[in-house]
mmCIF file of C-alpha atoms and ligand atoms in Angstrom:
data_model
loop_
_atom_site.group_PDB
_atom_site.id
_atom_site.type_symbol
_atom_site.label_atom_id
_atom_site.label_comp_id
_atom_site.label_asym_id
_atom_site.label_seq_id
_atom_site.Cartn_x
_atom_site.Cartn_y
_atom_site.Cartn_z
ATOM 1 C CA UNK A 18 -110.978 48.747 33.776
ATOM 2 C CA UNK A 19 -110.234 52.415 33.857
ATOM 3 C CA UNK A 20 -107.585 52.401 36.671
ATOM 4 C CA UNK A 21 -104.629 53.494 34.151
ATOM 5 C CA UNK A 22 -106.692 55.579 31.651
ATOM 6 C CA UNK A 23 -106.738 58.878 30.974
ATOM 7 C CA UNK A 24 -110.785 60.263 30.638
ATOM 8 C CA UNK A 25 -111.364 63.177 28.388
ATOM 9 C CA UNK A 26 -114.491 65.335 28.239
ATOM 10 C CA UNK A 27 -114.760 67.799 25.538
ATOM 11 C CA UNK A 28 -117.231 69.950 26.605
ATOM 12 C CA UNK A 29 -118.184 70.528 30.300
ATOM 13 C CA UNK A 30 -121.963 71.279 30.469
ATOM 14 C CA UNK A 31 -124.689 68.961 32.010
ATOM 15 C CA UNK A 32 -123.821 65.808 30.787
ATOM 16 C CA UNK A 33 -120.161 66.369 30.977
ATOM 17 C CA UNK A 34 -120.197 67.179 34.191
ATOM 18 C CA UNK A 35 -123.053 64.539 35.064
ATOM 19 C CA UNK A 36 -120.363 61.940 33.740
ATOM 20 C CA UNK A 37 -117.352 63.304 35.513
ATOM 21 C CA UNK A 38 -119.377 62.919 39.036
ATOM 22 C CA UNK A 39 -120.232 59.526 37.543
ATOM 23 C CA UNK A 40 -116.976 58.443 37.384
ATOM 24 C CA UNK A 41 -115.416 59.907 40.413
ATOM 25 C CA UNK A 42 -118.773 59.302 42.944
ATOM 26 C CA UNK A 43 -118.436 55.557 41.961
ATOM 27 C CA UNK A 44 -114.343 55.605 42.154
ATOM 28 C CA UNK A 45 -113.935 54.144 38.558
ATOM 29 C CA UNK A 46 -111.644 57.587 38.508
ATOM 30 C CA UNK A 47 -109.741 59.866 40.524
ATOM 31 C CA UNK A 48 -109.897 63.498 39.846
ATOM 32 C CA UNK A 49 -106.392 63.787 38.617
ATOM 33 C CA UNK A 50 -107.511 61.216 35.329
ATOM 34 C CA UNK A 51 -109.905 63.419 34.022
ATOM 35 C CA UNK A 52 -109.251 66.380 31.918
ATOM 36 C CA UNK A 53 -111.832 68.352 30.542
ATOM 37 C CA UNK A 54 -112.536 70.969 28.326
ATOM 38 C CA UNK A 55 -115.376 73.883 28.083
ATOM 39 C CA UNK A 56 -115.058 77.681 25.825
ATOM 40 C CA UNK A 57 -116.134 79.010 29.324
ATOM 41 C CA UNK A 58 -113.860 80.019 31.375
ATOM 42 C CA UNK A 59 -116.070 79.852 34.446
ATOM 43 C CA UNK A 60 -117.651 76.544 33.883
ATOM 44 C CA UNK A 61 -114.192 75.052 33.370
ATOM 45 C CA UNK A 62 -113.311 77.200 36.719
ATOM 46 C CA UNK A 63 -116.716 75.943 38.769
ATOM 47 C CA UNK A 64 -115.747 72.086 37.360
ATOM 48 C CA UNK A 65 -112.162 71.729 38.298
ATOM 49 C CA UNK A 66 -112.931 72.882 41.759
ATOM 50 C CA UNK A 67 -115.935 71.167 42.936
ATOM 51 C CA UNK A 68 -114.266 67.958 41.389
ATOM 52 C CA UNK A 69 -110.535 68.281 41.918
ATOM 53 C CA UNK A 70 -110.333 67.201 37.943
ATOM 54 C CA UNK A 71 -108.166 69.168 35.437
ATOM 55 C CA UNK A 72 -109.722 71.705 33.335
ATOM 56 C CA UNK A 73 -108.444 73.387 29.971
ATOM 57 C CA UNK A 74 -110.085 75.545 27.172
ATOM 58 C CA UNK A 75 -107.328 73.987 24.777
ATOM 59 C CA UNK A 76 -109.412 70.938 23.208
ATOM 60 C CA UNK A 77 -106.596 69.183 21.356
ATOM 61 C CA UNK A 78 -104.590 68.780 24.677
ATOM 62 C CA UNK A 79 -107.643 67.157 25.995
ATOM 63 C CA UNK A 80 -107.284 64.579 22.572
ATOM 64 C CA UNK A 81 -103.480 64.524 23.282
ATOM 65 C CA UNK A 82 -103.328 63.641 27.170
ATOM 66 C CA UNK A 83 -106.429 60.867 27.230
ATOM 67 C CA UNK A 84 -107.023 57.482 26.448
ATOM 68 C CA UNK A 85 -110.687 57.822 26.143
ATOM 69 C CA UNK A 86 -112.446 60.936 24.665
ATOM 70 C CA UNK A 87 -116.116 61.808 25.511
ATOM 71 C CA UNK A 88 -117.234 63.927 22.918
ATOM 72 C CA UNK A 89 -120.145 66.445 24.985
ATOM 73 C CA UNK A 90 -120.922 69.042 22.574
ATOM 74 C CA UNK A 91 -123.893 70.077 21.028
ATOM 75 C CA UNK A 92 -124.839 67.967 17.654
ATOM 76 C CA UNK A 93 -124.285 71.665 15.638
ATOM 77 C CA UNK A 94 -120.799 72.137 16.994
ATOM 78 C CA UNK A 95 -119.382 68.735 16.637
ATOM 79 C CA UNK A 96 -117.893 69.137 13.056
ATOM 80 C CA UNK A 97 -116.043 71.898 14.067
ATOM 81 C CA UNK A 98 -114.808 70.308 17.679
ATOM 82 C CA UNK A 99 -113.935 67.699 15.577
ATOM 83 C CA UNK A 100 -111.818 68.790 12.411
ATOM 84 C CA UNK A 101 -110.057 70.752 15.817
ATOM 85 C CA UNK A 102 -108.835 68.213 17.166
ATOM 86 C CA UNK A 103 -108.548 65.228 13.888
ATOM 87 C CA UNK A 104 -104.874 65.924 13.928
ATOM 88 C CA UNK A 105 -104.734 64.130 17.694
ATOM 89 C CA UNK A 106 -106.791 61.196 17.021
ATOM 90 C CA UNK A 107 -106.071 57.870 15.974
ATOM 91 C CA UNK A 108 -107.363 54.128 16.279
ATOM 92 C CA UNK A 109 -105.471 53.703 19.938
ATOM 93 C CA UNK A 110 -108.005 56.228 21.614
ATOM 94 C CA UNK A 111 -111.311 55.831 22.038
ATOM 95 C CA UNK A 112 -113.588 58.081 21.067
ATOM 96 C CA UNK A 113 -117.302 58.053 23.129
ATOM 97 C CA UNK A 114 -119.954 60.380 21.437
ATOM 98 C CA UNK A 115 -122.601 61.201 23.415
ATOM 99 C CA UNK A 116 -124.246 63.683 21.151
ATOM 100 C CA UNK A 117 -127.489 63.402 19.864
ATOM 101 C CA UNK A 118 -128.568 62.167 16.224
ATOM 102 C CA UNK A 119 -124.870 62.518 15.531
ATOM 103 C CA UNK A 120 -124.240 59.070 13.250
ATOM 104 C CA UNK A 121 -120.591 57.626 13.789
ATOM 105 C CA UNK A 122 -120.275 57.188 10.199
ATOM 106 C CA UNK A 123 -120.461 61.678 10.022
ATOM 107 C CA UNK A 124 -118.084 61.632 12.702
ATOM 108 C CA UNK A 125 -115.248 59.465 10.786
ATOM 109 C CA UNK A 126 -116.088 61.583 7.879
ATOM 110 C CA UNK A 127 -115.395 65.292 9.878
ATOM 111 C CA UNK A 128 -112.429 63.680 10.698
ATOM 112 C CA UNK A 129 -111.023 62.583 7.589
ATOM 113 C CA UNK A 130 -110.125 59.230 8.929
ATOM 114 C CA UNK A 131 -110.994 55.652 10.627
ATOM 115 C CA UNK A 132 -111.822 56.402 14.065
ATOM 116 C CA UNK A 133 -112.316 53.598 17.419
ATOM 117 C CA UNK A 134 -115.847 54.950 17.835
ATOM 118 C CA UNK A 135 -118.836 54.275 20.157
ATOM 119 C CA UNK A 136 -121.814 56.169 20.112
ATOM 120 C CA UNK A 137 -124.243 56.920 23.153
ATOM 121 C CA UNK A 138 -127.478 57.902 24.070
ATOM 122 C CA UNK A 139 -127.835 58.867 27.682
ATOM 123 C CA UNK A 140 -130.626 60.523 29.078
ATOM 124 C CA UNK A 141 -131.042 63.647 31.585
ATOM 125 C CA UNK A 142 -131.549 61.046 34.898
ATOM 126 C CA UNK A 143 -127.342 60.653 34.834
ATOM 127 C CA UNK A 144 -127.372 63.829 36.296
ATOM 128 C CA UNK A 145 -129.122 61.857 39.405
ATOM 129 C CA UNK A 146 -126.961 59.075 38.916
ATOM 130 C CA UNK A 147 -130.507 57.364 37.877
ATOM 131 C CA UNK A 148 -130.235 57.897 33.969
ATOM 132 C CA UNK A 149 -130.268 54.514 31.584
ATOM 133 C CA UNK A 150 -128.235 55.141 28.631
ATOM 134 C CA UNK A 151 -128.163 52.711 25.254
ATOM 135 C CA UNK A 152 -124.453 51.822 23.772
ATOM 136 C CA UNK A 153 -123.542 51.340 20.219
ATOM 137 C CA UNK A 154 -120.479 50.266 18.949
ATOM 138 C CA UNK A 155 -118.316 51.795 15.982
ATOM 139 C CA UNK A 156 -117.132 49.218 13.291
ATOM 140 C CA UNK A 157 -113.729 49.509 14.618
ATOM 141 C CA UNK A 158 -114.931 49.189 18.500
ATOM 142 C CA UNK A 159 -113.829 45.620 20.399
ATOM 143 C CA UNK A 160 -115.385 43.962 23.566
ATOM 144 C CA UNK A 161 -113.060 45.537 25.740
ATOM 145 C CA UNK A 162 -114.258 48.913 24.138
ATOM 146 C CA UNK A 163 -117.932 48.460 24.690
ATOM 147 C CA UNK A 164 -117.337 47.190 28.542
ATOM 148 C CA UNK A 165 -115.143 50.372 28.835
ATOM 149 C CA UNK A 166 -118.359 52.528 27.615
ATOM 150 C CA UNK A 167 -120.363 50.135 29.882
ATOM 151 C CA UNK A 168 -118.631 51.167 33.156
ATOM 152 C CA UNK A 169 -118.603 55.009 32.471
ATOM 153 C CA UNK A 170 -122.288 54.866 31.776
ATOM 154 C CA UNK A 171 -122.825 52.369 34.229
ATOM 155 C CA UNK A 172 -121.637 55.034 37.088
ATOM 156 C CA UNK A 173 -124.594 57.311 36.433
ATOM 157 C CA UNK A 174 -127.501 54.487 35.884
ATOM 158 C CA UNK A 175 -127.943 51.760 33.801
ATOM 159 C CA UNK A 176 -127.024 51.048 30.318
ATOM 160 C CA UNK A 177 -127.572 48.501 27.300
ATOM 161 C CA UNK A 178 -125.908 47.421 24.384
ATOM 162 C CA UNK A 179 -127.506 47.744 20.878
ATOM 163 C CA UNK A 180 -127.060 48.427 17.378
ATOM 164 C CA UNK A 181 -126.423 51.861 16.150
ATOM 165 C CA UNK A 182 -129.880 52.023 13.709
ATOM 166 C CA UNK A 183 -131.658 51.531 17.363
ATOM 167 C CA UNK A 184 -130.697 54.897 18.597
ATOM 168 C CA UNK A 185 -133.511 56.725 16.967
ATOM 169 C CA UNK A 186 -135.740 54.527 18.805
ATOM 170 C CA UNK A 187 -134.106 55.029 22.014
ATOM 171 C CA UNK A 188 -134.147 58.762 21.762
ATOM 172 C CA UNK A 189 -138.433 58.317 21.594
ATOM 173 C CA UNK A 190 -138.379 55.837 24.614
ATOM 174 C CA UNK A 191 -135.630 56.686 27.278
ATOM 175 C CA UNK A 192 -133.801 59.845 25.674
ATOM 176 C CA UNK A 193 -137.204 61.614 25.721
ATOM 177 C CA UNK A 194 -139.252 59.275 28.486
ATOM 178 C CA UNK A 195 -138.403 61.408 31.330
ATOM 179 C CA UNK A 196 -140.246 64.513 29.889
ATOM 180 C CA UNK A 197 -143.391 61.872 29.621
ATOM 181 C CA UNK A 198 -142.849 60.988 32.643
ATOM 182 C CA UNK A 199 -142.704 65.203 34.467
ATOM 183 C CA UNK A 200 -145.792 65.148 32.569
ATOM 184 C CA UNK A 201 -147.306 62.269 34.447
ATOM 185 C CA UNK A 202 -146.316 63.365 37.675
ATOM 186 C CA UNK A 203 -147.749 66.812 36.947
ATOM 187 C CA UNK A 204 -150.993 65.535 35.799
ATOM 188 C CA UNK A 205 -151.332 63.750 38.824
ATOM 189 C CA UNK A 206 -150.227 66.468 41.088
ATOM 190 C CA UNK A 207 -153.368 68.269 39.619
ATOM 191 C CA UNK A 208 -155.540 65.476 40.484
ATOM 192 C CA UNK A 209 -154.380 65.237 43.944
ATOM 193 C CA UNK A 210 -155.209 68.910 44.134
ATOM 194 C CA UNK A 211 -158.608 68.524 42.506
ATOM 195 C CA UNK A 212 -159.297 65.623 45.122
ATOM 196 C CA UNK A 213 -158.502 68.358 47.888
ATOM 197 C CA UNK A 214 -154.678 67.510 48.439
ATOM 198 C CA UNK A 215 -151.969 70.386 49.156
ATOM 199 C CA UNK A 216 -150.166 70.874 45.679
ATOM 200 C CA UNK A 217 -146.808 70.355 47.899
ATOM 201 C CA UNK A 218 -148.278 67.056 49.326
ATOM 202 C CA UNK A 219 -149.763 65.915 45.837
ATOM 203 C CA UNK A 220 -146.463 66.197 44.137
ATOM 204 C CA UNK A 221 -144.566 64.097 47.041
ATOM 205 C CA UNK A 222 -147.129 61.536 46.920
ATOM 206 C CA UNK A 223 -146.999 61.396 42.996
ATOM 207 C CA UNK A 224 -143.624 61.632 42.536
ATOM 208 C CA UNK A 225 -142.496 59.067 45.137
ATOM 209 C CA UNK A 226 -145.556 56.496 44.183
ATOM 210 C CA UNK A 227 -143.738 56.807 40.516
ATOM 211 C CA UNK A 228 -140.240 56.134 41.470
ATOM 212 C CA UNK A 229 -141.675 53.195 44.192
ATOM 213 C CA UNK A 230 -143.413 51.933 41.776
ATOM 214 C CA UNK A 231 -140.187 51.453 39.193
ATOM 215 C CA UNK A 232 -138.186 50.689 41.781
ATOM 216 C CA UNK A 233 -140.680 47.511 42.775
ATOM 217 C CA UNK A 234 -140.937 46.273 38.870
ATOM 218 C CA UNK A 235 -136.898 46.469 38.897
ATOM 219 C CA UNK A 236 -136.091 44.586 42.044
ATOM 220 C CA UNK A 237 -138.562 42.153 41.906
ATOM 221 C CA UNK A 238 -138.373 41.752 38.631
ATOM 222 C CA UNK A 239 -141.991 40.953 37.700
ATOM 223 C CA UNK A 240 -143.840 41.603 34.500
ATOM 224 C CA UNK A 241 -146.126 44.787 34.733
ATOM 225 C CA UNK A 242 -149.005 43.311 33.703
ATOM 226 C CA UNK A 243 -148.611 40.643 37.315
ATOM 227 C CA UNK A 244 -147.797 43.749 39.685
ATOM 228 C CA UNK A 245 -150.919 45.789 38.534
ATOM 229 C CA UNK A 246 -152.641 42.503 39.022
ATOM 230 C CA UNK A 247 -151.575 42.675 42.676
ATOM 231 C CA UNK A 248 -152.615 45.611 43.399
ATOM 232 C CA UNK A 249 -156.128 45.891 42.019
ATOM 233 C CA UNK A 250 -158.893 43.878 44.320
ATOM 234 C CA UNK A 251 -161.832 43.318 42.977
ATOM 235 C CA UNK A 252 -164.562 45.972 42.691
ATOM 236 C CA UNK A 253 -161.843 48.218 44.474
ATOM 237 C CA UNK A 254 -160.257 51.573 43.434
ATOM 238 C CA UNK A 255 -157.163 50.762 41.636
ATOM 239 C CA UNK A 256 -159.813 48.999 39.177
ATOM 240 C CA UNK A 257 -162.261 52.029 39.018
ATOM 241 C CA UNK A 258 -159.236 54.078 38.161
ATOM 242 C CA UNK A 259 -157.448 51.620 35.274
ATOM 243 C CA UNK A 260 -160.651 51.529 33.451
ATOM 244 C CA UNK A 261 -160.617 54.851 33.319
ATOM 245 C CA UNK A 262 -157.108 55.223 32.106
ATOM 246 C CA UNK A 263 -157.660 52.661 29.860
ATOM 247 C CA UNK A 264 -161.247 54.682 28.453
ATOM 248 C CA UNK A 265 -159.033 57.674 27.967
ATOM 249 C CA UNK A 266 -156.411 55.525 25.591
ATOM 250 C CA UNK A 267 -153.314 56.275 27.913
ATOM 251 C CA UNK A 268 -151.569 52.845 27.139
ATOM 252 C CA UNK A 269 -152.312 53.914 23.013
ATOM 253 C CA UNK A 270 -151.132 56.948 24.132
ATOM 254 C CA UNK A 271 -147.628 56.036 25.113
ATOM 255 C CA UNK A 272 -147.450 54.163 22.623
ATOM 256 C CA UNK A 273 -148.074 57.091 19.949
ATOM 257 C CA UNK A 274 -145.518 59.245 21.924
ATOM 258 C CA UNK A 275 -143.041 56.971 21.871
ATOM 259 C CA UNK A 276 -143.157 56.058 18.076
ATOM 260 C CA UNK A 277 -143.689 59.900 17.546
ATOM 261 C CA UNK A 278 -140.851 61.032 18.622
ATOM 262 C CA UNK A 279 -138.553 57.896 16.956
ATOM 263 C CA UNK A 280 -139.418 59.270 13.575
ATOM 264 C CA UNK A 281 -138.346 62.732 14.850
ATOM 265 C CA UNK A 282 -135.489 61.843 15.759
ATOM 266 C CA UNK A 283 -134.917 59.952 12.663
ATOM 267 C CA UNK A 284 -135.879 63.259 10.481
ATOM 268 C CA UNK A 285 -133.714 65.275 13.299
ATOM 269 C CA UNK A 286 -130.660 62.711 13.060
ATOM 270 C CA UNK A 287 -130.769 63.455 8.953
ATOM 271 C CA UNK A 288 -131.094 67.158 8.821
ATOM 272 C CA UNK A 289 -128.031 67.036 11.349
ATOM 273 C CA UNK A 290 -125.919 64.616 8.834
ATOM 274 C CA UNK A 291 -126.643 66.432 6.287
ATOM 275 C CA UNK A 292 -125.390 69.618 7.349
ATOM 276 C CA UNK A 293 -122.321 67.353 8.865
ATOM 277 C CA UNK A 294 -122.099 66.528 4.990
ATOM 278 C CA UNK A 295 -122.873 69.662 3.389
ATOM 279 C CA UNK A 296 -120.626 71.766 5.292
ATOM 280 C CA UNK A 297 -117.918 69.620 4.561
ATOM 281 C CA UNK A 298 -118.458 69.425 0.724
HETATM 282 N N1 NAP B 25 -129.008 67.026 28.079
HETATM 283 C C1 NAP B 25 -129.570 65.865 27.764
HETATM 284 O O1 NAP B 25 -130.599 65.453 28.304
HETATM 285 C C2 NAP B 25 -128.944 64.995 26.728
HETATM 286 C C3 NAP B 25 -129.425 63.688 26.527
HETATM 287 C C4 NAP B 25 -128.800 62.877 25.574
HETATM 288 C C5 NAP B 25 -127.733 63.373 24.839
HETATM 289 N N2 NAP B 25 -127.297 64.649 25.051
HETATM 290 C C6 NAP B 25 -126.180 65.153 24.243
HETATM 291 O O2 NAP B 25 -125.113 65.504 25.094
HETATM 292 C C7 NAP B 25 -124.355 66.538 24.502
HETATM 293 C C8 NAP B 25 -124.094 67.584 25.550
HETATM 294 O O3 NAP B 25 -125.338 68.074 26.013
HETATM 295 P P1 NAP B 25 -125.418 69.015 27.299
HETATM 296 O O4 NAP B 25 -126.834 69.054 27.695
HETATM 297 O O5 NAP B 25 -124.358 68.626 28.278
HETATM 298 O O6 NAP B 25 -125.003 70.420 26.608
HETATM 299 P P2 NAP B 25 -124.369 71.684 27.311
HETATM 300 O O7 NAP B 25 -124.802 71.767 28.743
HETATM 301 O O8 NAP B 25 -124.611 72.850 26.408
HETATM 302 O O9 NAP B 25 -122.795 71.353 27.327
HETATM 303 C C9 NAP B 25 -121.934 71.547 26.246
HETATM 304 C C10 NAP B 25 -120.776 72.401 26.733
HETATM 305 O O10 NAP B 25 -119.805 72.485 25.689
HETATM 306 C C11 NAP B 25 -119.388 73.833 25.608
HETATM 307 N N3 NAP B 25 -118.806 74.110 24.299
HETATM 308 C C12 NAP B 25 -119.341 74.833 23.252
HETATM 309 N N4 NAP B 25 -118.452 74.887 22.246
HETATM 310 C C13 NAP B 25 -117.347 74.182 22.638
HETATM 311 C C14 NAP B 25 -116.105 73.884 22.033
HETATM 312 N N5 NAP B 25 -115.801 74.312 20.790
HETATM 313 N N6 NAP B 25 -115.199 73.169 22.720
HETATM 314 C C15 NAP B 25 -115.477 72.726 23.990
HETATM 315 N N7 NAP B 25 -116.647 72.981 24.626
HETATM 316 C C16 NAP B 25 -117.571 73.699 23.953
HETATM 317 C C17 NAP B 25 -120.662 74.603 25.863
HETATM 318 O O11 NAP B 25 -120.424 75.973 26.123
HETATM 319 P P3 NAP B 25 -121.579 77.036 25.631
HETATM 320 O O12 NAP B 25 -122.761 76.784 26.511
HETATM 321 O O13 NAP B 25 -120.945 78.363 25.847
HETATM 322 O O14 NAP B 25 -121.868 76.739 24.195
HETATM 323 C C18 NAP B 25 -121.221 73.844 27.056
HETATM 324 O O15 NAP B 25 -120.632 74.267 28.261
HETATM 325 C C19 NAP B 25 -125.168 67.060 23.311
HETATM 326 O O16 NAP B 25 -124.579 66.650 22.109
HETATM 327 C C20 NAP B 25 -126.525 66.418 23.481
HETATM 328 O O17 NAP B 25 -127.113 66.089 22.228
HETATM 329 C C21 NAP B 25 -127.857 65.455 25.981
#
């Protein structure tokens, strides 16, 4: 799918460079069809040799020499990246934006023009090559298009396909889960510690009984609900402690979290088109 394509980051920072390892750690690449960008000279540096790819602080030659652009810039910056390189672009490239609350509608608009555009939110796991990352294609996106997006994003994770007004809810489930989940794993490192655990053993046991226990629910398969089931006997401790969890409202919780942070993304995604819009009025 990518064998003859040209992949072009535009901006090299974390998720950049989480992509470019992606790509090259799963062989959908070799070094010498990326190209990548960055206004730092020593992150450009640092990237082109730990990966072997090709590095330049010029960001229309990036536009010029690929076949697929990954746009990995901040949200405030993207206008001006952007109207940079507009000149370059045109329906035969595709354009991948990862940035967040950036709509692809105020990206054809910095641009002045109809743009093949697909629009991504990842979150900060691809850097682990564990990330899950939801895909949402541009009017003028095909099939091909959205499998091409599905094998970049594949290479650090997993990734679905949705509509673009499901972003917002994304961003409050799996853009901002993993800082719910830190918090988790924190909260019961300090139990294991109040129990009389080491904090070093607490966070081992934690951490690892979190990714086991996703791991499980993902290869087997199973609802949830029928793996808890399993592992709570009666009158036993996995019981004792659900009722508590369940006393202290941590399923309500979530759930509050999660549609918290969709409207602030929403509010967040409209300041950021607006400015997109302002600024170019
Ligand atoms: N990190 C996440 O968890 C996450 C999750 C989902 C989506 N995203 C989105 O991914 C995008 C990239 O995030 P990130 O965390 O990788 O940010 P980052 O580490 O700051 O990377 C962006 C890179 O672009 C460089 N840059 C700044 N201006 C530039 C220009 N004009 N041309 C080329 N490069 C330029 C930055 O340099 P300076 O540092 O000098 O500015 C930086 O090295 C953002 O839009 C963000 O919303 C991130």
């Amino acid at each position: 799918m990518l064998k003859n394509k040209q992949v072009g980051f535009l901006g090299s920072g974390n998720m950049g460079e989480a992509l470019i390892h992606g790509l090259l750690h799963s062989h959908l690449c070799r070094p010498e069809q990326i190209l990548c960008s960055d206004v730092r000279p020593e992150r450009l540096k640092a990237i082109r040799e730990k990966y072997g790819v090709k590095g330049t602080s010029h960001n229309p030659e990036v536009v010029k020499q690929s076949d697929i652009i990954v746009l990995a810039v901040k949200p405030q910056i993207m206008k001006q990246v952007v109207e940079e390189v507009a000149k370059y672009l045109d329906l035969s490239k595709l354009i991948i934006s990862i940035a967040a609350g950036v709509p692809l509608d105020a990206i054809e608009s910095c641009a002045r023009k109809e743009l093949k555009l697909i629009r991504v939110m990842p979150n900060i796991c691809v850097s682990v090559r564990e990330g899950v990352s939801a895909i949402a294609g541009g009017k003028h996106a095909s099939k091909e298009d959205l499998i091409a997006a599905k094998t970049i994003f594949d290479s650090v994770g997993k990734s679905i396909i949705i509509e673009e007004y499901l972003l917002d809810a994304v961003t409050g489930l799996s853009g901002s889960g993993p800082a719910y989940i830190f918090l988790i794993i924190d909260a019961l490192a300090d139990a294991g510690v109040k129990v009389g655990l080491s904090r070093s053993d607490a966070l081992i046991l934690a951490s690892q009984t979190v990714l086991g226990a996703a791991k499980m629910l993902i290869e087997t398969g199973e609802h949830p609900g029928k793996l808890k089931d399993m592992v709570t006997s009666p009158g036993g401790t996995a019981i004792a402690g659900l009722h508590t969890l369940e006393e202290g409202g941590l399923r309500t919780t979530l759930i509050n979290a999660v549609e918290v942070a969709t409207q602030r993304s929403k509010v967040l995604g409209e300041i950021i088109k607006n400015n997109l819009t302002n600024e170019k009025a």
